[in-house]
Structure formats: C-alpha cells, structure tokens
PDB file of N, CA and C in Angstrom:
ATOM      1  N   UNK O   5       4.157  -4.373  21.964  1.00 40.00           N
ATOM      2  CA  UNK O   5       4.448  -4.385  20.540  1.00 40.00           C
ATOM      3  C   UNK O   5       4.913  -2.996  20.105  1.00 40.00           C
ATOM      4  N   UNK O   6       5.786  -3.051  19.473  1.00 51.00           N
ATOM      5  CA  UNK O   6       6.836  -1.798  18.921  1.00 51.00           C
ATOM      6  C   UNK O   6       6.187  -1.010  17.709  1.00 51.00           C
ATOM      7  N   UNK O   7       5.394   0.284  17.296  1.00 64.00           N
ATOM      8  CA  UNK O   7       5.216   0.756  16.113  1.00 64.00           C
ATOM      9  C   UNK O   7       6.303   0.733  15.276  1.00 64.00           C
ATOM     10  N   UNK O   8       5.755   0.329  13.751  1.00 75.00           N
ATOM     11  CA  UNK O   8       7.077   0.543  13.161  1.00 75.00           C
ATOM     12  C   UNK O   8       6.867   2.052  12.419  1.00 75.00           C
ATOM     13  N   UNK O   9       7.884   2.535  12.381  1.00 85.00           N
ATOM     14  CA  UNK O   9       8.615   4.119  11.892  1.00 85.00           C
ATOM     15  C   UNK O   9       8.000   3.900  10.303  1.00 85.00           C
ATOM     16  N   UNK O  10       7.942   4.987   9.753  1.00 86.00           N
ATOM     17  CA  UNK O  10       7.354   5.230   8.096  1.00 86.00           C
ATOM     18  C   UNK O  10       8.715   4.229   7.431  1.00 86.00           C
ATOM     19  N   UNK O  11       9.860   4.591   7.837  1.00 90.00           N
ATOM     20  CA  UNK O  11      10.720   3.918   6.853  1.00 90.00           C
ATOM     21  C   UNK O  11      11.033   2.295   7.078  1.00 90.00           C
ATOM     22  N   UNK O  12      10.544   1.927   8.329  1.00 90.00           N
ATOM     23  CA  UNK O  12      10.483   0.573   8.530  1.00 90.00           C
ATOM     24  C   UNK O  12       9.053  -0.068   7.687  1.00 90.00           C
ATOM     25  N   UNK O  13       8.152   0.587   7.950  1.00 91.00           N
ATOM     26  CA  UNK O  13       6.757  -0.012   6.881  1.00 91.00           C
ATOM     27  C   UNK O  13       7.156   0.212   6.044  1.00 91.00           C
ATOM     28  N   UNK O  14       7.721   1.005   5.004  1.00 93.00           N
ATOM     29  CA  UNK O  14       7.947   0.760   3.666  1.00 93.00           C
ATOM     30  C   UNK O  14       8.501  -0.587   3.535  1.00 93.00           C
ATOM     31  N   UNK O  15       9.780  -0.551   4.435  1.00 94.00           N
ATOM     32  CA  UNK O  15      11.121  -1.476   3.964  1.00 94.00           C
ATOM     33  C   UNK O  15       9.957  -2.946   3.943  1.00 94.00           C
ATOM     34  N   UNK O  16       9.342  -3.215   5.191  1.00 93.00           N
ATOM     35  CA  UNK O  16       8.940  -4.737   5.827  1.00 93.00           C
ATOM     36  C   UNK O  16       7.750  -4.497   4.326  1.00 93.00           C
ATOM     37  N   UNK O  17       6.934  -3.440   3.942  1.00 94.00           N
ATOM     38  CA  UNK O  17       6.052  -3.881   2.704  1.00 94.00           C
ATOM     39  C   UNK O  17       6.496  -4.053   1.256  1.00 94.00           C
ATOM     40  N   UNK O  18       7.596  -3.512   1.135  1.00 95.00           N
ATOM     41  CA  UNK O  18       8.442  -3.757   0.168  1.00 95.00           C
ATOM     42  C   UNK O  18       9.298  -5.000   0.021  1.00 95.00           C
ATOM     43  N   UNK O  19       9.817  -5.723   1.013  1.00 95.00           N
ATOM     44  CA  UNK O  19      10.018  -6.705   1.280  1.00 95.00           C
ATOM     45  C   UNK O  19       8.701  -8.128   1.325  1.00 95.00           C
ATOM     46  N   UNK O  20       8.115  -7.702   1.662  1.00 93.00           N
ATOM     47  CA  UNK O  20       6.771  -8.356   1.606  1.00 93.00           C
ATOM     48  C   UNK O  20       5.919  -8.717   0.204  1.00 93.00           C
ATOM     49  N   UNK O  21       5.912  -8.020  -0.377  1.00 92.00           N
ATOM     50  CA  UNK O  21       5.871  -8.025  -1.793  1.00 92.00           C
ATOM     51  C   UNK O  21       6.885  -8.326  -2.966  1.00 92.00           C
ATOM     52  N   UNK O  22       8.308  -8.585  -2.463  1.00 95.00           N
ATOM     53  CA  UNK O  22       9.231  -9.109  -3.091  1.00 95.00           C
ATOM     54  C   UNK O  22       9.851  -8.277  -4.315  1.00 95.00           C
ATOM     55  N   UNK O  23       9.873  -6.657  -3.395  1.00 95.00           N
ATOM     56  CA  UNK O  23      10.241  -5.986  -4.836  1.00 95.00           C
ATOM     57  C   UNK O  23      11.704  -5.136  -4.160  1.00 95.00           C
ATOM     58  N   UNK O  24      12.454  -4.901  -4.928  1.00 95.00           N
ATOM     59  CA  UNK O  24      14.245  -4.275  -4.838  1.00 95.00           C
ATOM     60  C   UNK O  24      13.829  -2.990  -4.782  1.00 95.00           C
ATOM     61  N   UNK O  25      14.888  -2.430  -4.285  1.00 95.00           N
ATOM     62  CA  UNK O  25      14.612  -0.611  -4.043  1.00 95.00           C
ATOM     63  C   UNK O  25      14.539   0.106  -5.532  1.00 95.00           C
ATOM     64  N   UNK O  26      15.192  -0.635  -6.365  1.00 95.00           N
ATOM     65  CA  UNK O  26      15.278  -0.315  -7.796  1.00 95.00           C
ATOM     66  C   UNK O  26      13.689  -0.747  -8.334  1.00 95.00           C
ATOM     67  N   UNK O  27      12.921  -1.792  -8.158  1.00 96.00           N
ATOM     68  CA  UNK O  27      11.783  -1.853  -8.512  1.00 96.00           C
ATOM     69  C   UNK O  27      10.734  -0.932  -7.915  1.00 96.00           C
ATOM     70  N   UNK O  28      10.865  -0.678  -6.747  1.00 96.00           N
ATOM     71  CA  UNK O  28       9.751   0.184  -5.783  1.00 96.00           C
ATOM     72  C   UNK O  28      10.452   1.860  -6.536  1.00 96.00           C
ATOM     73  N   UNK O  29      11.473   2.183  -6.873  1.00 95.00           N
ATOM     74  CA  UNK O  29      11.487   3.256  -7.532  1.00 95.00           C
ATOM     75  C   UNK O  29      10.848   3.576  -8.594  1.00 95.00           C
ATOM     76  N   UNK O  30      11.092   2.788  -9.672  1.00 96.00           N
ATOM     77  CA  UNK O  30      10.649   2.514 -10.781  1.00 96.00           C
ATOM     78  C   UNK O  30       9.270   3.160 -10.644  1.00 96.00           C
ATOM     79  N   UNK O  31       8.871   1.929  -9.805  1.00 94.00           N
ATOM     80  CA  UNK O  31       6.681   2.049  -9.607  1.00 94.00           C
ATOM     81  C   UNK O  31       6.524   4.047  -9.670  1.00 94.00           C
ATOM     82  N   UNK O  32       7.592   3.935  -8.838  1.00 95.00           N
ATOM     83  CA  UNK O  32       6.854   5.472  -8.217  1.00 95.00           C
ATOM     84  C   UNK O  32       7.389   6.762  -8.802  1.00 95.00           C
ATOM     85  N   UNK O  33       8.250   6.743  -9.600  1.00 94.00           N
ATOM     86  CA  UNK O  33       8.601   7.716 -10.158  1.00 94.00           C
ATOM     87  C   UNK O  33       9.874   8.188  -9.289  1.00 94.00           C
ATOM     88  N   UNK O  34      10.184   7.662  -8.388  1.00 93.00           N
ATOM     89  CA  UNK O  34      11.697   8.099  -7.345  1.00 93.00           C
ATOM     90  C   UNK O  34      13.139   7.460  -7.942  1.00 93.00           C
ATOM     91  N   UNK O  35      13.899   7.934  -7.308  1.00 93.00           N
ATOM     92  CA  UNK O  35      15.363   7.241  -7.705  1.00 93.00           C
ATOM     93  C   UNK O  35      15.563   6.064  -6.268  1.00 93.00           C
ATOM     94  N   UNK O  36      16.229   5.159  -6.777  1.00 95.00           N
ATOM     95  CA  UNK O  36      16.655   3.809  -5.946  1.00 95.00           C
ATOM     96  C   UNK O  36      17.128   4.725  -4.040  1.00 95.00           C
ATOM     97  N   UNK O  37      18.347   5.542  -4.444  1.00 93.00           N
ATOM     98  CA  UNK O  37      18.629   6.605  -3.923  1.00 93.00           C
ATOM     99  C   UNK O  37      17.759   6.691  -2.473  1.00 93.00           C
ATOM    100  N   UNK O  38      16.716   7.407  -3.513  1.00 92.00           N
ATOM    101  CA  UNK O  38      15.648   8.502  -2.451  1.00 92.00           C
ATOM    102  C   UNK O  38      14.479   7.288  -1.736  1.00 92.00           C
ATOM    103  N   UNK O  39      14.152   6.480  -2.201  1.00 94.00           N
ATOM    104  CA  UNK O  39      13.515   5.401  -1.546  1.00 94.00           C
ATOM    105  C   UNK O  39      14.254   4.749  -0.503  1.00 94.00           C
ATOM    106  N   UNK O  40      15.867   4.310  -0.768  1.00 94.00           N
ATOM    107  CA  UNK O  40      16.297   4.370   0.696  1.00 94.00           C
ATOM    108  C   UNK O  40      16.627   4.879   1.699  1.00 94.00           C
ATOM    109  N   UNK O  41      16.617   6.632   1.048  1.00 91.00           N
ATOM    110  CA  UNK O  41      17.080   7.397   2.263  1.00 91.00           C
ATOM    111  C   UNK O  41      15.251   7.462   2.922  1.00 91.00           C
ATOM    112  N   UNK O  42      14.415   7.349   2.294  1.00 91.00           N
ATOM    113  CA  UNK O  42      13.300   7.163   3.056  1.00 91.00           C
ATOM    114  C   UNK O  42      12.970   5.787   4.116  1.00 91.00           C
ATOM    115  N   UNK O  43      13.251   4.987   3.436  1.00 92.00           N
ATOM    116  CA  UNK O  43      13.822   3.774   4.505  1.00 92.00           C
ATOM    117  C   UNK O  43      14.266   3.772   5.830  1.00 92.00           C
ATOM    118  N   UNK O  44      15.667   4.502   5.378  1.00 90.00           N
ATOM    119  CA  UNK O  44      16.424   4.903   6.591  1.00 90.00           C
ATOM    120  C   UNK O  44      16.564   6.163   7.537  1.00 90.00           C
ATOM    121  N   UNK O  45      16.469   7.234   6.603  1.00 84.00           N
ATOM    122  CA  UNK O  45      16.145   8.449   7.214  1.00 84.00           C
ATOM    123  C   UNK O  45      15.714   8.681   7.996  1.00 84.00           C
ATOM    124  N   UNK O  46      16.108   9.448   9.683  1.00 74.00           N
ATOM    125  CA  UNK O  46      14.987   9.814  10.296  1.00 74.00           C
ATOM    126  C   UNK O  46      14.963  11.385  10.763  1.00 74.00           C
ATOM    127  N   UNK O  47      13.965  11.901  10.288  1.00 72.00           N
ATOM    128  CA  UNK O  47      12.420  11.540  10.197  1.00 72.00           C
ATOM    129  C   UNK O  47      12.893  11.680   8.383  1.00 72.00           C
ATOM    130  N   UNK O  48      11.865  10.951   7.274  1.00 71.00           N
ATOM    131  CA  UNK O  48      12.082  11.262   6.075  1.00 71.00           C
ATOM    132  C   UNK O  48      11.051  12.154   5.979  1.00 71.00           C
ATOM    133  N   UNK O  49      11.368  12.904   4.513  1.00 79.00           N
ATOM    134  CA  UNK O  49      10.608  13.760   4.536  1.00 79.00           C
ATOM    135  C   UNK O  49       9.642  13.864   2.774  1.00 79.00           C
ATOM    136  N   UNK O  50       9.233  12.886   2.661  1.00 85.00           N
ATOM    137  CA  UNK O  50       8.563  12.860   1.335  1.00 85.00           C
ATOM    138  C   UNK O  50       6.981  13.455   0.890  1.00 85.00           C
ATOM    139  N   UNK O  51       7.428  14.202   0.113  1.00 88.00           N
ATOM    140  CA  UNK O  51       6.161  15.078  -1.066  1.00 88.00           C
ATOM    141  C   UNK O  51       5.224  14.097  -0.558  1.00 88.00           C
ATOM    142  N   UNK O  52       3.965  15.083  -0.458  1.00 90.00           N
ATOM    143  CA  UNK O  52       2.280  14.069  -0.828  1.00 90.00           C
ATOM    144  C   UNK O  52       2.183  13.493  -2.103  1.00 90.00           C
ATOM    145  N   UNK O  53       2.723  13.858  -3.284  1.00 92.00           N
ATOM    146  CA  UNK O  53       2.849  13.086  -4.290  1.00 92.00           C
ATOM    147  C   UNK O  53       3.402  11.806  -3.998  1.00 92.00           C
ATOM    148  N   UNK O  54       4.947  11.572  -3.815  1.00 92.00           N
ATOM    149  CA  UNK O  54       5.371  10.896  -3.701  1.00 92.00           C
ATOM    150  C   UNK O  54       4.771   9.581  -2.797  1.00 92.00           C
ATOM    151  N   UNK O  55       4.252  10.006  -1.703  1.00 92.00           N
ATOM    152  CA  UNK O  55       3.832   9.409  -0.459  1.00 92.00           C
ATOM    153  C   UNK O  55       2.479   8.622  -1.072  1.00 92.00           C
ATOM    154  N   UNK O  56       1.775   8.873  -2.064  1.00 92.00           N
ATOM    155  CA  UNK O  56       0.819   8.644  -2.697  1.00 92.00           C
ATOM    156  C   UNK O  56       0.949   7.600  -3.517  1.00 92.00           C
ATOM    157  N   UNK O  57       2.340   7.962  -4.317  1.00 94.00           N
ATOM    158  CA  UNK O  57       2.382   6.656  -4.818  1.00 94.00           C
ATOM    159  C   UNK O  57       3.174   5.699  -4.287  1.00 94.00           C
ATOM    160  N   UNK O  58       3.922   5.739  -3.472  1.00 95.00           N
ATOM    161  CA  UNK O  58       4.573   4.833  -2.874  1.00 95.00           C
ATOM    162  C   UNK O  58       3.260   4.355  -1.898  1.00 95.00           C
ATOM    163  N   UNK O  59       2.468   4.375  -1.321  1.00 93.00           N
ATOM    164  CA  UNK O  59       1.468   4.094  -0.782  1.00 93.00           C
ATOM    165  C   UNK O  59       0.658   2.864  -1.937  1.00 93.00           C
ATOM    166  N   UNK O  60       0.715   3.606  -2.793  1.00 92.00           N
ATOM    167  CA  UNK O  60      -0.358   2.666  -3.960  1.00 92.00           C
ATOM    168  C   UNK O  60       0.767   1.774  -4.385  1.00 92.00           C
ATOM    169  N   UNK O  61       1.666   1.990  -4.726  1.00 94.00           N
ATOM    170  CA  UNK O  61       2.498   1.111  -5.000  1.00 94.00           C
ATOM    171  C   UNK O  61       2.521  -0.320  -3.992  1.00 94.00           C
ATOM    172  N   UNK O  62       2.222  -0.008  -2.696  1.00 94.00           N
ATOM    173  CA  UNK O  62       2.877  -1.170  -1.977  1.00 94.00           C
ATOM    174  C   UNK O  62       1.159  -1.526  -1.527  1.00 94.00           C
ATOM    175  N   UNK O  63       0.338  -0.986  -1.771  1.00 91.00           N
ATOM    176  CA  UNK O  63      -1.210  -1.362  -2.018  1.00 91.00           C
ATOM    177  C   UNK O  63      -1.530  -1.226  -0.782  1.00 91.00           C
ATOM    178  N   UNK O  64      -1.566   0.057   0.295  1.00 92.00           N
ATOM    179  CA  UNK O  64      -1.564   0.629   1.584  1.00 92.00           C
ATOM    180  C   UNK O  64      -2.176   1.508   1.666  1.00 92.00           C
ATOM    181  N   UNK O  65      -2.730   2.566   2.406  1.00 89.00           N
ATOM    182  CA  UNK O  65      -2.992   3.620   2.697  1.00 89.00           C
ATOM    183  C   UNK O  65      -1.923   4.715   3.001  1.00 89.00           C
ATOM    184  N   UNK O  66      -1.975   6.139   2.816  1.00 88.00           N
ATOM    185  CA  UNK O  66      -1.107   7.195   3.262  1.00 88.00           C
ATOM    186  C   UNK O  66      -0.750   7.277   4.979  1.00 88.00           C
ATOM    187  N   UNK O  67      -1.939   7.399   4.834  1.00 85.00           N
ATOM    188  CA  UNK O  67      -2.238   7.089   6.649  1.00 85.00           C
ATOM    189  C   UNK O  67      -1.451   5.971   7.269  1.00 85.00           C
ATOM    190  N   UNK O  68      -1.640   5.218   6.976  1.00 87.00           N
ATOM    191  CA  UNK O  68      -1.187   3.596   7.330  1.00 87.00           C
ATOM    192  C   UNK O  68       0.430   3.915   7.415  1.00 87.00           C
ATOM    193  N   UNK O  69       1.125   4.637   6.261  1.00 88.00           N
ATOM    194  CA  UNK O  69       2.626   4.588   6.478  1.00 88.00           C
ATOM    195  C   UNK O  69       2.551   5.537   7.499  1.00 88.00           C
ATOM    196  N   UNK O  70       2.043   6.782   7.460  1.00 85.00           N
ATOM    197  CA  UNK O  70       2.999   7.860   8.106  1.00 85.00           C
ATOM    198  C   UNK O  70       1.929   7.748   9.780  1.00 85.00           C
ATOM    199  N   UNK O  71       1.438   6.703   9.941  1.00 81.00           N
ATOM    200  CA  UNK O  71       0.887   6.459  11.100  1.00 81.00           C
ATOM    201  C   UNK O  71      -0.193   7.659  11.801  1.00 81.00           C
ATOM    202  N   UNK O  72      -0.861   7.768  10.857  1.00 73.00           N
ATOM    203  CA  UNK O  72      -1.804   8.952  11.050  1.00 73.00           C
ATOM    204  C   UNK O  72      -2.581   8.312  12.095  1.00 73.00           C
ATOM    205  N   UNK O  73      -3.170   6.708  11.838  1.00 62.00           N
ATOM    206  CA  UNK O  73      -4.224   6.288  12.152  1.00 62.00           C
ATOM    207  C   UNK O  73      -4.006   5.101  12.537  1.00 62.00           C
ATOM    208  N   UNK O  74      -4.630   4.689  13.325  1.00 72.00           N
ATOM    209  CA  UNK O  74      -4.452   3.123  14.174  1.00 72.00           C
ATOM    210  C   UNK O  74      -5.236   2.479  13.166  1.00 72.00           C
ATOM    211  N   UNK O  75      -4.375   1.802  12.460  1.00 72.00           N
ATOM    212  CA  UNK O  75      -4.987   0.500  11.851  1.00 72.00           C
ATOM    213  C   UNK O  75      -4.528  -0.373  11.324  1.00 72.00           C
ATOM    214  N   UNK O  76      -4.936  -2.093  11.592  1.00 77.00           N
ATOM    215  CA  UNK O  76      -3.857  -2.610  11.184  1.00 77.00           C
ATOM    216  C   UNK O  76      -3.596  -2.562   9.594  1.00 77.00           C
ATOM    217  N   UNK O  77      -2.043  -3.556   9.175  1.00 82.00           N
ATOM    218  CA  UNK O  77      -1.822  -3.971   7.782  1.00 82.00           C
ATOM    219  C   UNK O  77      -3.154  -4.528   7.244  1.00 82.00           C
ATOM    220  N   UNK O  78      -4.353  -5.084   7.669  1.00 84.00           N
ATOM    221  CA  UNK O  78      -4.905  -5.579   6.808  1.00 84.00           C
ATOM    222  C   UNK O  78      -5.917  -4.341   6.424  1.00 84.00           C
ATOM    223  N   UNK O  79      -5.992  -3.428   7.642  1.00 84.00           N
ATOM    224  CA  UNK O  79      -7.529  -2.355   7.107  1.00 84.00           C
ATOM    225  C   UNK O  79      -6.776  -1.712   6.422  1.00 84.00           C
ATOM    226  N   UNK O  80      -5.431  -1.731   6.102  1.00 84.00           N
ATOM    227  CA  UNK O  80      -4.946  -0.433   5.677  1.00 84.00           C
ATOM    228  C   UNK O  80      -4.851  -0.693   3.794  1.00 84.00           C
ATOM    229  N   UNK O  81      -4.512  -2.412   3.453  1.00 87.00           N
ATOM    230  CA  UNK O  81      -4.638  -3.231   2.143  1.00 87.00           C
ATOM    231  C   UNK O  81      -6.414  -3.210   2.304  1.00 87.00           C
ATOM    232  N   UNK O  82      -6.879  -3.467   2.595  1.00 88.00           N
ATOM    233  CA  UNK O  82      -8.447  -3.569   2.386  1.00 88.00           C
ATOM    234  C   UNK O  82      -9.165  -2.251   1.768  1.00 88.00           C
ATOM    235  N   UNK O  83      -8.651  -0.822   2.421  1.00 87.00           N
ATOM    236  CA  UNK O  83      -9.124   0.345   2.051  1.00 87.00           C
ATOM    237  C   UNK O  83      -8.225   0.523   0.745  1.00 87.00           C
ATOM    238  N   UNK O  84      -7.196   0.108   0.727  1.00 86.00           N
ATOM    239  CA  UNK O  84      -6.189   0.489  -0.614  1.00 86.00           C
ATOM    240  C   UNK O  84      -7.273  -0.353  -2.053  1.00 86.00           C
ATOM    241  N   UNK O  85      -7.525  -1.695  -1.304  1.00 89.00           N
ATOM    242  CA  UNK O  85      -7.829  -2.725  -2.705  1.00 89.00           C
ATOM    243  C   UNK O  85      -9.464  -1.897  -2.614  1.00 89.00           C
ATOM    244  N   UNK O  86     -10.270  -1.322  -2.110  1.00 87.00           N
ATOM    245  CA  UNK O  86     -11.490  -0.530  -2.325  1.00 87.00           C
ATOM    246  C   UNK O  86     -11.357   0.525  -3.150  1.00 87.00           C
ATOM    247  N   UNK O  87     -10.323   1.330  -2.803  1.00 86.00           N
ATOM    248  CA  UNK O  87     -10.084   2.564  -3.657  1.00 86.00           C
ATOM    249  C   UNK O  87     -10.136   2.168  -5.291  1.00 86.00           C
ATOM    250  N   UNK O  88      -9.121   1.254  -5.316  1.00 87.00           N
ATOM    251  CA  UNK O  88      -8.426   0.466  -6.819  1.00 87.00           C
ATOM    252  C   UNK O  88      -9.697  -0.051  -7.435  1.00 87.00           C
ATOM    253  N   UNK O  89     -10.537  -1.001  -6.726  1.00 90.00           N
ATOM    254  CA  UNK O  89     -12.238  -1.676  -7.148  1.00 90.00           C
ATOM    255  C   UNK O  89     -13.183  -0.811  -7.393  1.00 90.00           C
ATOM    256  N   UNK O  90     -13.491   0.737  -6.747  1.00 88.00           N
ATOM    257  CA  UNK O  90     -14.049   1.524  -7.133  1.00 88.00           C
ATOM    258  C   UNK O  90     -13.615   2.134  -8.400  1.00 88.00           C
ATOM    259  N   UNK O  91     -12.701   1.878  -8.597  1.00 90.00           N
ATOM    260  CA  UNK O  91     -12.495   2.197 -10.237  1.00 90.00           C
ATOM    261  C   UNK O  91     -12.861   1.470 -11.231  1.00 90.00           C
ATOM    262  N   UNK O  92     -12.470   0.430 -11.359  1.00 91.00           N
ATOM    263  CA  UNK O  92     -12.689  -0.925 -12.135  1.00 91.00           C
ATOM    264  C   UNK O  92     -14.040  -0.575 -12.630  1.00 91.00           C
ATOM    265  N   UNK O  93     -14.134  -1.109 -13.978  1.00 93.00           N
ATOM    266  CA  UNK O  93     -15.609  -1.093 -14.766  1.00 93.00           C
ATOM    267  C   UNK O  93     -16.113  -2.143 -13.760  1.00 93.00           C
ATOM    268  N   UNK O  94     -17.284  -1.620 -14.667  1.00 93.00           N
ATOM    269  CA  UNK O  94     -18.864  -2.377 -13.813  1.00 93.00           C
ATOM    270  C   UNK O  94     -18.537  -3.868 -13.745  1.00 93.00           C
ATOM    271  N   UNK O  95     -18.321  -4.270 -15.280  1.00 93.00           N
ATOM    272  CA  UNK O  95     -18.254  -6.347 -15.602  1.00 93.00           C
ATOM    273  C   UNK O  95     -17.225  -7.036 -14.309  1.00 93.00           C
ATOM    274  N   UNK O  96     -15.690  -6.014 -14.216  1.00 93.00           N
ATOM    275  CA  UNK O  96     -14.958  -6.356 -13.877  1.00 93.00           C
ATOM    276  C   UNK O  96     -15.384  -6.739 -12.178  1.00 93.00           C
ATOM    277  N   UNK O  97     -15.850  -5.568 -11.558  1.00 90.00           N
ATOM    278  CA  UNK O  97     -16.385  -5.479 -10.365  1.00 90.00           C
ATOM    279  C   UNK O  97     -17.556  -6.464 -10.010  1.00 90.00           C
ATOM    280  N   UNK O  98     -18.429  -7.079 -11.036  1.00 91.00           N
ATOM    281  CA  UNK O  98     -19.418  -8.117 -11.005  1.00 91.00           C
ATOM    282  C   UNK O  98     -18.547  -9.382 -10.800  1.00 91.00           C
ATOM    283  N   UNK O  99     -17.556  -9.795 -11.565  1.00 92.00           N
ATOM    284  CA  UNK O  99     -17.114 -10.505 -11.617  1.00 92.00           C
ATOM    285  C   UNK O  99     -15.953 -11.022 -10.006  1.00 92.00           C
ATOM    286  N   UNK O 100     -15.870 -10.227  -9.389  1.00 91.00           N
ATOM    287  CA  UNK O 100     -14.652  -9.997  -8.359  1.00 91.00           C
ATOM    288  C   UNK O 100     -16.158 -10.465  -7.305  1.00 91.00           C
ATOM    289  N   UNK O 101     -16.830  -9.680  -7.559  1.00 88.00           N
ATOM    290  CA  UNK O 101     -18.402  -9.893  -6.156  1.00 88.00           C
ATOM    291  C   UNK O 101     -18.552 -11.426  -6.369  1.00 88.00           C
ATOM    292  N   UNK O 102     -18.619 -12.095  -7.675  1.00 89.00           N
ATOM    293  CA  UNK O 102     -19.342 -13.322  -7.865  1.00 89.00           C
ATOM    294  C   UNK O 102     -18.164 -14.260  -7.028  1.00 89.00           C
ATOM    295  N   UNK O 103     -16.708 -13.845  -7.325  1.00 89.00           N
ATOM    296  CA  UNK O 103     -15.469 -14.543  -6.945  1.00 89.00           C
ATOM    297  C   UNK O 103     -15.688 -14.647  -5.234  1.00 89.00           C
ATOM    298  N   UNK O 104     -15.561 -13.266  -4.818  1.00 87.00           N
ATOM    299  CA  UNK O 104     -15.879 -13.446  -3.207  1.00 87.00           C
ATOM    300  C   UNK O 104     -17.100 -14.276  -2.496  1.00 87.00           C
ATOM    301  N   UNK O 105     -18.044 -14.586  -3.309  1.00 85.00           N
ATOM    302  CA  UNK O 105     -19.596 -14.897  -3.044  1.00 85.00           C
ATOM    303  C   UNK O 105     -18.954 -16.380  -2.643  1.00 85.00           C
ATOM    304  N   UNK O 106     -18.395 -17.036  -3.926  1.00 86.00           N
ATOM    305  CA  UNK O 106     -17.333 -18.138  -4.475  1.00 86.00           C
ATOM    306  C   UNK O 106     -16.850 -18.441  -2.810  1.00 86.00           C
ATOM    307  N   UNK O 107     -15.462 -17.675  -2.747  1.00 88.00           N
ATOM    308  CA  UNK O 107     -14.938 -18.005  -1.595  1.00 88.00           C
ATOM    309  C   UNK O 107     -15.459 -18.249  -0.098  1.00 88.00           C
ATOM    310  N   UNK O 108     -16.747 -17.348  -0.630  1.00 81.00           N
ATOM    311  CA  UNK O 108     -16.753 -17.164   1.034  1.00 81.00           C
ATOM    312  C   UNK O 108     -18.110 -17.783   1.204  1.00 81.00           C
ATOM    313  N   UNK O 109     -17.991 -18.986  -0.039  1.00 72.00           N
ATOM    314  CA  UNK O 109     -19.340 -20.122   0.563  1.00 72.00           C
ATOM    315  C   UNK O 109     -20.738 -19.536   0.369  1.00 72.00           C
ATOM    316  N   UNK O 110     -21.084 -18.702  -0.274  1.00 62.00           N
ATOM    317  CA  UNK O 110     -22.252 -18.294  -0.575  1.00 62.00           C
ATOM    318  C   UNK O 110     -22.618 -18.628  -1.792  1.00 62.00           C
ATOM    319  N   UNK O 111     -23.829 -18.711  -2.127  1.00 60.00           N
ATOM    320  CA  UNK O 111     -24.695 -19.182  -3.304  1.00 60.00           C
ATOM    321  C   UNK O 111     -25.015 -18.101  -4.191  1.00 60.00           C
ATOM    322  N   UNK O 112     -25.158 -17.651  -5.322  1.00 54.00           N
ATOM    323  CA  UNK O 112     -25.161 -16.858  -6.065  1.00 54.00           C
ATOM    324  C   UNK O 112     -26.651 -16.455  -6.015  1.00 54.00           C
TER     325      UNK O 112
END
C-alpha cells in the first residue's frame, strides 16, 4: 500500500467531504490558488497556521496530513472530533455521550 503525499490527503479529504478548492479556501483563510498549489506542489510548503486550519477544516489531525505519525484516517478524524467535543459545553457533550450510549446498544 502506497502513502499518500500531504497534497494527495488533502485533495482525497477534500474530495471526500464534497467541498471545491474555492470552498476549502474559504474555510481556511487561503486563496483557491494556494490550496492547489498545495495539492500539487512538491514538497508544499505551508505556515503552521495554515496547516492548522486546513487540518480542522477537513476534521484531521496536523500530523495525519504531513505524515508525522502512523495513523490511520479514522484515528486521525477521531482525535480531530475529541479536540472539537472537548470544547463543546457541558449539556451539549451529555447529550452526544447519551447519543453514543444510543448507538452503541447500551442502556442509560
């Protein structure tokens, strides 16, 4: 199995999520432009800012794009949707626990 390059995980999570280079700019504060020369570019070379939010944007880890760390797409959305839930007020976060309890066949 082939690693994919920082600008191939963007493209396949951006694609994956069903958003245009013009929308994934938008999110992040970049021009249409500079998101595809990150795409394509090799090696690209994007700010920790930037990388931050294009990371949150596509609901990933930093790590996860620029392949710091072996892990798959799902640990890499799992640690992203933790970060985002540790924020969330208390009700909201009760409410998401009761939902999973829900799904995953447990009794309250």
């Amino acid at each position: 199995m082939t690693q994919l390059t920082f600008g191939k995980k963007i493209k396949e999570l951006r694609t994956k999520k069903g958003l245009t280079l013009d929308q994934l700019a938008a999110t992040t504060g970049s021009s249409k432009s500079y998101i595809w020369e990150l795409e394509n570019k090799d090696p690209p070379r994007p700010s920790a800012e930037k990388l931050a939010a294009i990371a949150a944007a596509l609901g990933v880890t930093t790590d996860y794009l620029i392949g710091r760390e072996e892990v798959t797409l799902a640990d890499a959305e799992d640690k992203a949707f933790f970060r985002e839930y540790s924020q969330m007020p208390d009700d909201t976060r009760e409410k998401i626990r009761a939902m999973a309890r829900l799904l995953g066949g447990k009794k309250e």
